[in-house]
Coordinates of C-alpha atoms and ligand atoms in Angstrom, one line a residue:
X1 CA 0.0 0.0 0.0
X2 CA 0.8 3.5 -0.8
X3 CA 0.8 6.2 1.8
X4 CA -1.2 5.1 4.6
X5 CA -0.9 8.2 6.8
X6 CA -2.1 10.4 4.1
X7 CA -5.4 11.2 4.0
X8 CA -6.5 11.0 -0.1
X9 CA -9.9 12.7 0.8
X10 CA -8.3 15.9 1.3
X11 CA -5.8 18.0 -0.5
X12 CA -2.4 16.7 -0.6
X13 CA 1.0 17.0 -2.6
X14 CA 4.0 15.1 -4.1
X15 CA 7.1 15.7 -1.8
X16 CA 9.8 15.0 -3.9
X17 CA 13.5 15.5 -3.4
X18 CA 15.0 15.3 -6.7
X19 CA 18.4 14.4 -7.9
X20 CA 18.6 10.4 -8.0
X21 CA 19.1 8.9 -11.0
X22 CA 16.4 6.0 -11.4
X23 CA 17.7 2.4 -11.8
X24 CA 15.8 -0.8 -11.4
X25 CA 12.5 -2.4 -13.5
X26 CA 9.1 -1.9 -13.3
X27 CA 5.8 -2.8 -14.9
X28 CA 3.7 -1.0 -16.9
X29 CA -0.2 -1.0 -16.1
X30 CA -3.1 -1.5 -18.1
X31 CA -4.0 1.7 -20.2
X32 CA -6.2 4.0 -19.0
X33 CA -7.7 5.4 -22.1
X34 CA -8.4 1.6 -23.5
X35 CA -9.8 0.7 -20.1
X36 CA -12.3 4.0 -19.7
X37 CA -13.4 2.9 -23.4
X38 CA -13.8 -0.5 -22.6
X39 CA -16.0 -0.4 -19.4
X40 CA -18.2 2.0 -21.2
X41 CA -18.6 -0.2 -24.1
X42 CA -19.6 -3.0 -21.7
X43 CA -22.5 -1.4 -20.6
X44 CA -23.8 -2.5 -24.4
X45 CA -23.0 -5.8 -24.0
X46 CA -26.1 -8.4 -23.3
X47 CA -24.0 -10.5 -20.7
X48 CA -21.5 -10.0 -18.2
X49 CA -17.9 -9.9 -19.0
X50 CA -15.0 -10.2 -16.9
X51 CA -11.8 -7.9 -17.3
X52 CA -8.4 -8.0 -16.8
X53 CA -5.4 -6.0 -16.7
X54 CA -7.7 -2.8 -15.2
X55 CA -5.5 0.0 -13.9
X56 CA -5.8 1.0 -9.9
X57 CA -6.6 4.7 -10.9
X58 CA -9.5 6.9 -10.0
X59 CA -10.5 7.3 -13.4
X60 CA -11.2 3.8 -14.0
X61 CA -13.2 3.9 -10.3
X62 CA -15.4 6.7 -11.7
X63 CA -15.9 5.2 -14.7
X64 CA -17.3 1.9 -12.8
X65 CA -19.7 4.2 -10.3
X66 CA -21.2 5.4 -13.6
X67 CA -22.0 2.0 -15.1
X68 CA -23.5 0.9 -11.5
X69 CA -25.7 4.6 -11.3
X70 CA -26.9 2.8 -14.7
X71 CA -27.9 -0.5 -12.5
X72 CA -24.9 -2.5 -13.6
X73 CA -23.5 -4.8 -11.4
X74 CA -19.8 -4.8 -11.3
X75 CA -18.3 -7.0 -8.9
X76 CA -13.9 -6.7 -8.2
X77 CA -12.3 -10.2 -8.1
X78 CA -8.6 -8.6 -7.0
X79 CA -7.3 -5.4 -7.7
X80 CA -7.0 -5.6 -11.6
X81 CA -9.9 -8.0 -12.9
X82 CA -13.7 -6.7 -13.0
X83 CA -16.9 -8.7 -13.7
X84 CA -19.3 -6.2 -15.1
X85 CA -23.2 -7.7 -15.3
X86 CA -24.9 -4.8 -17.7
X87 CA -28.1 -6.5 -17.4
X88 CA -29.7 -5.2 -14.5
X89 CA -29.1 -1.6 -16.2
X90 CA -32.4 0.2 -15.5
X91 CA -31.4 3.7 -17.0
X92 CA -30.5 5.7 -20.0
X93 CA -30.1 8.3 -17.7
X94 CA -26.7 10.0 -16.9
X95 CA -26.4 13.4 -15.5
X96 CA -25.5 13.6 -12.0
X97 CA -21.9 15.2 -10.5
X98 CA -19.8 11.7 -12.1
X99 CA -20.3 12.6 -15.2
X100 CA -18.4 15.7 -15.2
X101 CA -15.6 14.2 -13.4
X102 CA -14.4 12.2 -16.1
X103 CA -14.6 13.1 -20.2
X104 CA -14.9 9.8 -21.1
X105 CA -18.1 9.5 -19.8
X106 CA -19.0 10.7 -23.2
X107 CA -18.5 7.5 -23.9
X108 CA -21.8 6.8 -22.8
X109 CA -24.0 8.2 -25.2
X110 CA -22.6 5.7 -27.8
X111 CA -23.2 2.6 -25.6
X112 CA -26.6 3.9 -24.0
X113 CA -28.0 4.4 -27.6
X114 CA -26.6 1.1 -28.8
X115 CA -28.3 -0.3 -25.2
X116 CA -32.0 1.5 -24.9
X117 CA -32.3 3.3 -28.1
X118 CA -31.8 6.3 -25.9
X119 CA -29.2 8.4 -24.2
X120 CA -29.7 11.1 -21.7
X121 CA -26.1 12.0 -20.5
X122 CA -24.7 15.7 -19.3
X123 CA -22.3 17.2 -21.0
X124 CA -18.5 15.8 -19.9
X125 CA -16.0 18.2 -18.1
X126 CA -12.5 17.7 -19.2
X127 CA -8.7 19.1 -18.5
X128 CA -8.6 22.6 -20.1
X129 CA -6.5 22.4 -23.4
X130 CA -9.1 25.3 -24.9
X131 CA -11.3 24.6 -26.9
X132 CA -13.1 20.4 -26.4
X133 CA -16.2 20.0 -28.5
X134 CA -18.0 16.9 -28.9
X135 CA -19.6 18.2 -32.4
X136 CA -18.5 15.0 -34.1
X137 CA -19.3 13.1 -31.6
X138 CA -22.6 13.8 -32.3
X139 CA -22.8 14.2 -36.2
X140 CA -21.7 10.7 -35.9
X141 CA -24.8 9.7 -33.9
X142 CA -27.0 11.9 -36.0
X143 CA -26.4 10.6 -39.3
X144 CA -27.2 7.2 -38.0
X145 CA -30.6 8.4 -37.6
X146 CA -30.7 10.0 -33.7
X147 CA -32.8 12.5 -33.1
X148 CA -31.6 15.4 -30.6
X149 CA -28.0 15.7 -31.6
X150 CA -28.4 18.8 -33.3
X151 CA -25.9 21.6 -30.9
X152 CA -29.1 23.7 -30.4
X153 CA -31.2 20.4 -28.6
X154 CA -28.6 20.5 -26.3
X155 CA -31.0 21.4 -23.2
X156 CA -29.6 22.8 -20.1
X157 CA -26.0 21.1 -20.6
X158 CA -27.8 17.5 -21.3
X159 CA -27.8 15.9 -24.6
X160 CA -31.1 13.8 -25.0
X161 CA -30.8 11.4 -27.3
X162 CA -33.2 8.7 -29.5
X163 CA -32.8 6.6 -32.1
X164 CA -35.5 3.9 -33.1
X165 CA -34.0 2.3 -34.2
X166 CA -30.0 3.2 -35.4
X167 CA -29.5 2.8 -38.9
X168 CA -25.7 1.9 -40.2
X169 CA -24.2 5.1 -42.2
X170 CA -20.7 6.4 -44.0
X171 CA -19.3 8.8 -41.2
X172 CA -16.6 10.7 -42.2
X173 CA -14.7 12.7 -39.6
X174 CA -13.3 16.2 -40.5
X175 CA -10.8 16.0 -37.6
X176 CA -9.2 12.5 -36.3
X177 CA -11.0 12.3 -32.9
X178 CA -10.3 9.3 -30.7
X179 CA -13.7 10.0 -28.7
X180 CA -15.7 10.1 -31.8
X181 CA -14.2 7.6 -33.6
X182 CA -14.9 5.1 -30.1
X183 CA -18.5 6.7 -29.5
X184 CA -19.2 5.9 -33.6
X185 CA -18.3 2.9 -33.3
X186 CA -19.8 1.6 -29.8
X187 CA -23.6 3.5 -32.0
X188 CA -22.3 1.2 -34.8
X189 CA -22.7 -2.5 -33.1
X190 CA -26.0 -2.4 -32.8
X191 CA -27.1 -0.4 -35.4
X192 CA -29.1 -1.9 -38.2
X193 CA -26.8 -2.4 -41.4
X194 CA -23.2 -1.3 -42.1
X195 CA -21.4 2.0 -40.9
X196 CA -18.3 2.7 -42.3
X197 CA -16.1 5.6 -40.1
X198 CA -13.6 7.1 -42.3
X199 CA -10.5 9.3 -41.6
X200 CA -10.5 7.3 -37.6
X201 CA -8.3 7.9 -35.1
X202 CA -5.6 4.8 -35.3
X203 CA -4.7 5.3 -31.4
X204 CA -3.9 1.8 -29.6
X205 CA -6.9 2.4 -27.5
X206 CA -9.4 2.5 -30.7
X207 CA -8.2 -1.3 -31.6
X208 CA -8.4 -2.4 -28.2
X209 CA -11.9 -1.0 -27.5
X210 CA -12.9 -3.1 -31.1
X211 CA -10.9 -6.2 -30.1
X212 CA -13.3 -6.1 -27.4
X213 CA -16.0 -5.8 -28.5
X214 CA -15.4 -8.8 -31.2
X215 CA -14.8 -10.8 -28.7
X216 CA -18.1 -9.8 -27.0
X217 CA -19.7 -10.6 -30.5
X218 CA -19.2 -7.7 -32.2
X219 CA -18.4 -7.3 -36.2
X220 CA -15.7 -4.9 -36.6
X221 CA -13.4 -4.7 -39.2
X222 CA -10.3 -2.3 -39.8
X223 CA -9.5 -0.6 -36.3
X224 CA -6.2 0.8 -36.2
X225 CA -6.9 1.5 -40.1
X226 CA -7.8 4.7 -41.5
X227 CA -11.3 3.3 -42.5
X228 CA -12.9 1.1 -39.5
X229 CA -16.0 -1.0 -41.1
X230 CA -18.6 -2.3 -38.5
X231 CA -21.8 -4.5 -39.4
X232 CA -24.3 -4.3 -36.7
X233 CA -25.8 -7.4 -34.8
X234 CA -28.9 -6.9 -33.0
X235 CA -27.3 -8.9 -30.2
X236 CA -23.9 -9.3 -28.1
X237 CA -23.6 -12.4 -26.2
X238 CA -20.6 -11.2 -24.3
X239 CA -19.4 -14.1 -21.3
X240 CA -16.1 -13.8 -22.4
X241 CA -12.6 -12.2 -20.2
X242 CA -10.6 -9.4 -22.1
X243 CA -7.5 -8.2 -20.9
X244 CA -6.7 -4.6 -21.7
X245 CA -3.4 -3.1 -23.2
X246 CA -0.7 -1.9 -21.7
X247 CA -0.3 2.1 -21.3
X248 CA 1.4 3.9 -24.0
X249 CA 1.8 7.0 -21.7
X250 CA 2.5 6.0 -18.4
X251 CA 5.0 3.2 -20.3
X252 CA 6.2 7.1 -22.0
X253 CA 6.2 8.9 -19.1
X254 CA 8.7 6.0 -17.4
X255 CA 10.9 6.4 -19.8
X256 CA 11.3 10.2 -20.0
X257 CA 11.6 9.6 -16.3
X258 CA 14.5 7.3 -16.4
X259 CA 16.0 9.8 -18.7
X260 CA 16.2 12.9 -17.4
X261 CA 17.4 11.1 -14.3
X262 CA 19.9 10.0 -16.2
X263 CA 18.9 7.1 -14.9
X264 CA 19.0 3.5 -15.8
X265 CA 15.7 1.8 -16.2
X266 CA 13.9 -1.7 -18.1
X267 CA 10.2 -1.2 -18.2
X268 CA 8.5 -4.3 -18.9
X269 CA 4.8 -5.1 -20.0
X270 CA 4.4 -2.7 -22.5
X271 CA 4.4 -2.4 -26.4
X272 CA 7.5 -1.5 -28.3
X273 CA 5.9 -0.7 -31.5
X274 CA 3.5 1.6 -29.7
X275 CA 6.5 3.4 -28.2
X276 CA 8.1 4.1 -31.6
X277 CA 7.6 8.1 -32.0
X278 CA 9.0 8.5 -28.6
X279 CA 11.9 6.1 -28.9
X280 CA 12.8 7.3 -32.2
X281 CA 13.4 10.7 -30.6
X282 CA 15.0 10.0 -27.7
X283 CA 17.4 8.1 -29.5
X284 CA 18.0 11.3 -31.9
X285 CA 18.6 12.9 -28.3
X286 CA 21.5 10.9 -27.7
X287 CA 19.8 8.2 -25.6
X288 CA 20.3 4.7 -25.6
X289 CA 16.8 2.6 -25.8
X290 CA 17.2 -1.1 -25.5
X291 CA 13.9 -2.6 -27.1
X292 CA 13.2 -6.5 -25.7
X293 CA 9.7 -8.1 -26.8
X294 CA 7.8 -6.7 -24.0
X295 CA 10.5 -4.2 -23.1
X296 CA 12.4 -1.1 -23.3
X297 CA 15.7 -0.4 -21.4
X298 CA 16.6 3.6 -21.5
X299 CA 19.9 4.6 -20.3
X300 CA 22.9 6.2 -21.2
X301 CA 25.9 5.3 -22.4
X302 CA 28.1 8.0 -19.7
X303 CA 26.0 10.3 -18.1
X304 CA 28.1 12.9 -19.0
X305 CA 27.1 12.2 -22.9
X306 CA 25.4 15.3 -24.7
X307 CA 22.2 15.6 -25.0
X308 CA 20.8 16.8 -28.7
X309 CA 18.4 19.2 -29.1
X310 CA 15.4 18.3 -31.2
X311 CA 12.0 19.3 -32.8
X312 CA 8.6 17.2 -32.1
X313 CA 5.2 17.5 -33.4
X314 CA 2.3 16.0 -31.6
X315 CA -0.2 14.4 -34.1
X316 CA -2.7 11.4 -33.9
X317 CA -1.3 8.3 -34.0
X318 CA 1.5 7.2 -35.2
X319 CA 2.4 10.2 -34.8
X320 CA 4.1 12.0 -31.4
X321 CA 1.4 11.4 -28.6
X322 CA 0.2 14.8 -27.2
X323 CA -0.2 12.7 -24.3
X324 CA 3.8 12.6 -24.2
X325 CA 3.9 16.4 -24.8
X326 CA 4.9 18.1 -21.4
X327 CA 6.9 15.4 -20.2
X328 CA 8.5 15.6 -23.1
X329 CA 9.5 19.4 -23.0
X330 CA 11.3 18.4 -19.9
X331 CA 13.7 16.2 -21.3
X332 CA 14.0 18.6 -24.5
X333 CA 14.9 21.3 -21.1
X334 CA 17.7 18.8 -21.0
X335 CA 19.2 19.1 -24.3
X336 CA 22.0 21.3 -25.4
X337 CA 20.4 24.6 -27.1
X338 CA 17.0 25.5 -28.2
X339 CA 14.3 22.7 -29.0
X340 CA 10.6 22.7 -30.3
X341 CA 7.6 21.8 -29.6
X342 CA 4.6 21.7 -31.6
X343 CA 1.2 20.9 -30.0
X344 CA -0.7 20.0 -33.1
X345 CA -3.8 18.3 -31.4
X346 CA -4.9 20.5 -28.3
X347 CA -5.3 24.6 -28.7
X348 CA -3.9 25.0 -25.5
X349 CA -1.8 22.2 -23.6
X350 CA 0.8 24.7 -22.4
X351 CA -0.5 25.8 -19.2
X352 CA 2.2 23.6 -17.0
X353 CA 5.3 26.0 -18.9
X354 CA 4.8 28.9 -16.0
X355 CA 5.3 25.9 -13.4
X356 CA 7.7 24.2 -15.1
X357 CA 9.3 27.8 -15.1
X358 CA 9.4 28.0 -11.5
X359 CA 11.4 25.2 -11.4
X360 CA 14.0 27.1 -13.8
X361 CA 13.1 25.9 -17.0
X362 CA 13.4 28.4 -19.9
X363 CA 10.7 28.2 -22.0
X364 CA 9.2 30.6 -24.8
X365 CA 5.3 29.5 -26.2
X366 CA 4.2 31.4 -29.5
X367 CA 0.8 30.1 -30.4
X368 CA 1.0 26.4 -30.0
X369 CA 5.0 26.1 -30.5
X370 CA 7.0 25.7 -27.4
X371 CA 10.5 27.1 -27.8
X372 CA 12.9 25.2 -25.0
X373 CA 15.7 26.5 -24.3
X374 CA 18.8 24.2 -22.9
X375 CA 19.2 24.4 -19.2
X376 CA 21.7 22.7 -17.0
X377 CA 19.8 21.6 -14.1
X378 CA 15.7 22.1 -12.8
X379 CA 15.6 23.3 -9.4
X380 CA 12.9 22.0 -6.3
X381 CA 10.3 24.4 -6.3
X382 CA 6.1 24.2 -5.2
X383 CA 4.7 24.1 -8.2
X384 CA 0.8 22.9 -9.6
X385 CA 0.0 20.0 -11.6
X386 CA -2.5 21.7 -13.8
X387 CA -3.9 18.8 -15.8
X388 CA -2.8 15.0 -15.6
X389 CA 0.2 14.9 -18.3
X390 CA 1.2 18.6 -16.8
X391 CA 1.4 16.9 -13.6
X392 CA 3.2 13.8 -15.3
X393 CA 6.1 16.2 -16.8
X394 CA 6.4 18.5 -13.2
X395 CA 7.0 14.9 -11.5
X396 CA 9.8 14.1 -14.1
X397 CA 11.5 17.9 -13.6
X398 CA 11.3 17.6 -10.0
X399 CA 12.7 13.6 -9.9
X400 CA 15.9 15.6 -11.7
X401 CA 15.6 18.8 -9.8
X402 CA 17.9 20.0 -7.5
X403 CA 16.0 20.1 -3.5
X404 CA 12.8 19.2 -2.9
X405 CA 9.5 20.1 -4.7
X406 CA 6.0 20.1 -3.8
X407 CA 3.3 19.4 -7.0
X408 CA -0.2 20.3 -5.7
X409 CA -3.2 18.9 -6.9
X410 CA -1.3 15.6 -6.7
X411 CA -4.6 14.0 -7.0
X412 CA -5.0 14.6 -11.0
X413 CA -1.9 12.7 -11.3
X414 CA -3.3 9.8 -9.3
X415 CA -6.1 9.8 -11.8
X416 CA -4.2 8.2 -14.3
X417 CA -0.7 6.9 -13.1
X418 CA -1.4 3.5 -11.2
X419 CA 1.0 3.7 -7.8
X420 CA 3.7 6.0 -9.0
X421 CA 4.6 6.7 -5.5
X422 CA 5.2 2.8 -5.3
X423 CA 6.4 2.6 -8.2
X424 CA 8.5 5.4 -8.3
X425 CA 9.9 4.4 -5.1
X426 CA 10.9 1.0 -6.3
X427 CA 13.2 2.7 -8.4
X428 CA 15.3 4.4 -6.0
X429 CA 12.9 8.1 -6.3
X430 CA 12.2 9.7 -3.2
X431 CA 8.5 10.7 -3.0
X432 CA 5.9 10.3 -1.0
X433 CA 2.4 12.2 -0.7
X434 CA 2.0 14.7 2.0
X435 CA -1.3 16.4 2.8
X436 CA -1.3 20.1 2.2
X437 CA -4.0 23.2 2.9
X438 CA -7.3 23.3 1.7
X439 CA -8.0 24.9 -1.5
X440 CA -11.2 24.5 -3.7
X441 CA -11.3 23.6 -7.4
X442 CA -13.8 21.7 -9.0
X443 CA -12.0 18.9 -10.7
X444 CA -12.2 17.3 -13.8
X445 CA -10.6 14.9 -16.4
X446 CA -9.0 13.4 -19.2
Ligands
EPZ501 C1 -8.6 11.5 -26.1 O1 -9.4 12.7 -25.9 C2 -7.9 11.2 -24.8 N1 -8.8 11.0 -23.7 C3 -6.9 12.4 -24.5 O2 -6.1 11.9 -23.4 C4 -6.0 12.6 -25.7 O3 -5.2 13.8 -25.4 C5 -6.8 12.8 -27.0 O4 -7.7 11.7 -27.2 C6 -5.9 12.9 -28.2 O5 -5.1 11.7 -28.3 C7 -9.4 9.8 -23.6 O6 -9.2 8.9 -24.3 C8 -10.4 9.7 -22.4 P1 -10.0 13.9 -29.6 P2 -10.5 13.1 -26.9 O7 -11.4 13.8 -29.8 O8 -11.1 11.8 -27.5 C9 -10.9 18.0 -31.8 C10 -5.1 12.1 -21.3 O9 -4.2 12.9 -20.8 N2 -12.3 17.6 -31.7 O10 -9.1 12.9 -30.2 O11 -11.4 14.0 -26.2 C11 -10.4 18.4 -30.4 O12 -10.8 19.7 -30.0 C12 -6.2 12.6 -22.2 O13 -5.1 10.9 -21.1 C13 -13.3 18.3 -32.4 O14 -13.1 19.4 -33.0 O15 -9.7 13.8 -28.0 C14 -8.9 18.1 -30.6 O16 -8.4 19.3 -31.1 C15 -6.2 14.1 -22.2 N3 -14.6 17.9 -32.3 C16 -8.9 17.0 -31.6 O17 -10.1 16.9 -32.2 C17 -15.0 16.7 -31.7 O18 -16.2 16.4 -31.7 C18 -8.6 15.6 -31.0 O19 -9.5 15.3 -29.9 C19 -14.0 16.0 -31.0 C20 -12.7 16.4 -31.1

């Protein structure tokens, strides 16, 4: 157990005191993103289904008080494996205070209207990168024949929605969304006839969420393609156990950890291939990275080895994660002169550079291109975790910072990083969560 003397219901902070360089293994959990996706689409399913491989974050607990508000049953057999009975769901109906504490919950409308023929789901909250519409979402729902997805139905912050039935339909999607390419698809199951969703997001996530639902009994062909194909079946026996995919970004975050530690670190259970866009630039930086089947080793050869400057763009996938974006301006912080960063999928996911400033970083953002400037060392400093990657990247400064740091709002970190105190810790970090003052933002997520 993590922690015990800290009391999670109230505010509390990473204490870290930076300056050890990580060495050691450690596992990678199941991926959040797949796993919020997943649950949601299970509450579609016409029998129970057991999963595996569920990370211990609070996401994935929110996610599983939403799907029992519905009437589900869901029942934990240990700490990673979930039987979730959707049959005893009594309700289309979401709109009270969880919904807004996660984004996915969005997820919701897909697999309610592939359920009950009906959704009635609030609006989802969300980490503030600007602008997060859902207009696709529902275009996508709309062109398979519901009714109340146009943006002015949209009563009171609750989108009310009916189909009687779905009809299959050619989406395309102006933007590559992971959300509505997952929601489209979750409609698409059940709908009468063929959908075809073209121009989808290829994320790991989106094949993992298909993979299970074929295996639930679902007809699903070309995720992780451009063009994902879906024939509906009016029925989905389920009775089957999934296990979910390893995380891309937590495995990511590990390994910018280990780096700008300079650090030596095997992190096992995760997915080479899916590492690719960051491995292929930290090995431009000068990094060695050791790939095994289910590994990655990331060290260097002399600590004392140069560190190359570099540019990244985020894009959708296989492209650079944006979920790898701030932690990866940290290590670029690290390199020898300037590096940059383009955000390419979020309007605004630079709000962590003023923190990360207080910790010495030199850092100029035009627009949605980070210019980051060489430094020698990051120095401790109390700083916020603004969002969950944010928090992610300030963890990785501090870990390589000089002194001791404090990251409020440690709790948005916890929503998607499965014991990183623990695991952290195993690797010779030193940090441990200490309860702090009161303050009082509303909170939500990813
Ligand atoms: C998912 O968000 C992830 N969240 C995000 O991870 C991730 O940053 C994002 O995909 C991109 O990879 C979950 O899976 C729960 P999008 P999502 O729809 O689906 C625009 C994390 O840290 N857009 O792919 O909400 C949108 O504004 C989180 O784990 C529309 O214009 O993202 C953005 O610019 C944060 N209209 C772009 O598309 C729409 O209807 C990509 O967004 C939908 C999206």
């Amino acid at each position: 157990m993590e922690d015990n003397n800290v009391n999670r219901s109230k505010p509390y902070a990473y204490e870290i005191e930076g300056g050890v360089p990580l060495r050691g293994d450690i596992d990678i959990s199941g991926s959040k993103n797949a796993a919020l996706g997943i649950i949601a689409a299970s509450v579609m399913v016409d029998g129970p289904c057991t999963l595996e491989n569920v990370p211990d974050i609070s996401d994935v607990k929110v996610m599983f008080d939403l799907c029992r508000s519905l009437g589900a049953i869901v029942d934990e057999i240990d700490t990673h494996t979930f039987r979730i009975d959707p049959t005893t769901i009594n309700t289309y109906k979401a709109s009270g205070p969880l919904v807004s504490k996660i984004r996915a919950s969005y997820y919701l409308m897909g697999a309610l209207l592939a359920r009950c023929g009906k959704a009635s789901i609030r609006l989802p909250g969300g980490c503030d990168f600007g602008q997060r519409p859902i207009d696709l979402h529902l275009k996508a729902f709309q062109l398979m024949g519901a009714k109340g997805a146009r943006p002015s139905e949209i009563n009171s912050g609750i989108v009310n929605l009916t189909a009687e039935p779905l009809h299959g339909a050619k989406i395309y999607l102006d933007i590559v969304s992971v959300g509505a390419t997952i929601n489209a698809m979750l409609a698409a199951c059940k709908a009468e006839g063929r959908t075809e969703i073209i121009n989808a997001a290829k994320e790991p996530h989106i094949v993992d969420v298909a993979n299970f639902l074929n295996s639930m009994g679902a007809h699903i062909k070309g995720a992780g393609t451009d063009i994902i194909k879906i024939t509906g079946v009016p029925f989905l026996p389920g009775n089957f156990t999934y296990s979910i995919i390893p995380d891309q970004i937590e495995a990511g975050t590990y390994m910018i950890a280990a780096a700008v530690t300079k650090g030596d670190v095997t992190i096992h259970n995760l997915i080479p291939t899916h590492m690719e866009p960051l491995s292929a630039k930290m090995r431009e930086m000068g990094y060695q990275i050791e790939e095994g089947d289910e590994s990655i080793r990331v060290y260097l050869n002399d600590p004392s080895d140069e560190i190359y400057s570099t540019s990244v763009k985020t894009s959708p996938y296989p492209g650079f994660p944006t979920d790898l974006q701030p932690q990866t301006v940290v290590l670029l912080c690290s390199a020898e002169g300037q590096s940059r960063m383009h955000e390419n999928v979020w309007q605004n996911r630079f709000q962590y550079v003023p923190e990360l400033a207080k910790m010495g970083a030199n850092i100029n953002v035009y627009e949605r291109i980070a210019w980051v400037n060489g430094i020698t060392r990051f120095m401790g400093a109390t700083v916020e975790a603004t969002d969950l990657r944010a928090g992610a990247a300030l963890v990785c400064a501090a870990l390589a910072a000089d002194g001791t740091s404090y990251i409020n709002h440690a709790n948005r970190i916890d929503r998607g990083y499965e014991h990183i105190v623990q695991k952290l810790t195993s690797l010779g970090a030193k940090i441990k969560r200490v309860n702090i003052e009161e303050y009082s933002e509303e909170d939500t997520e990813a």
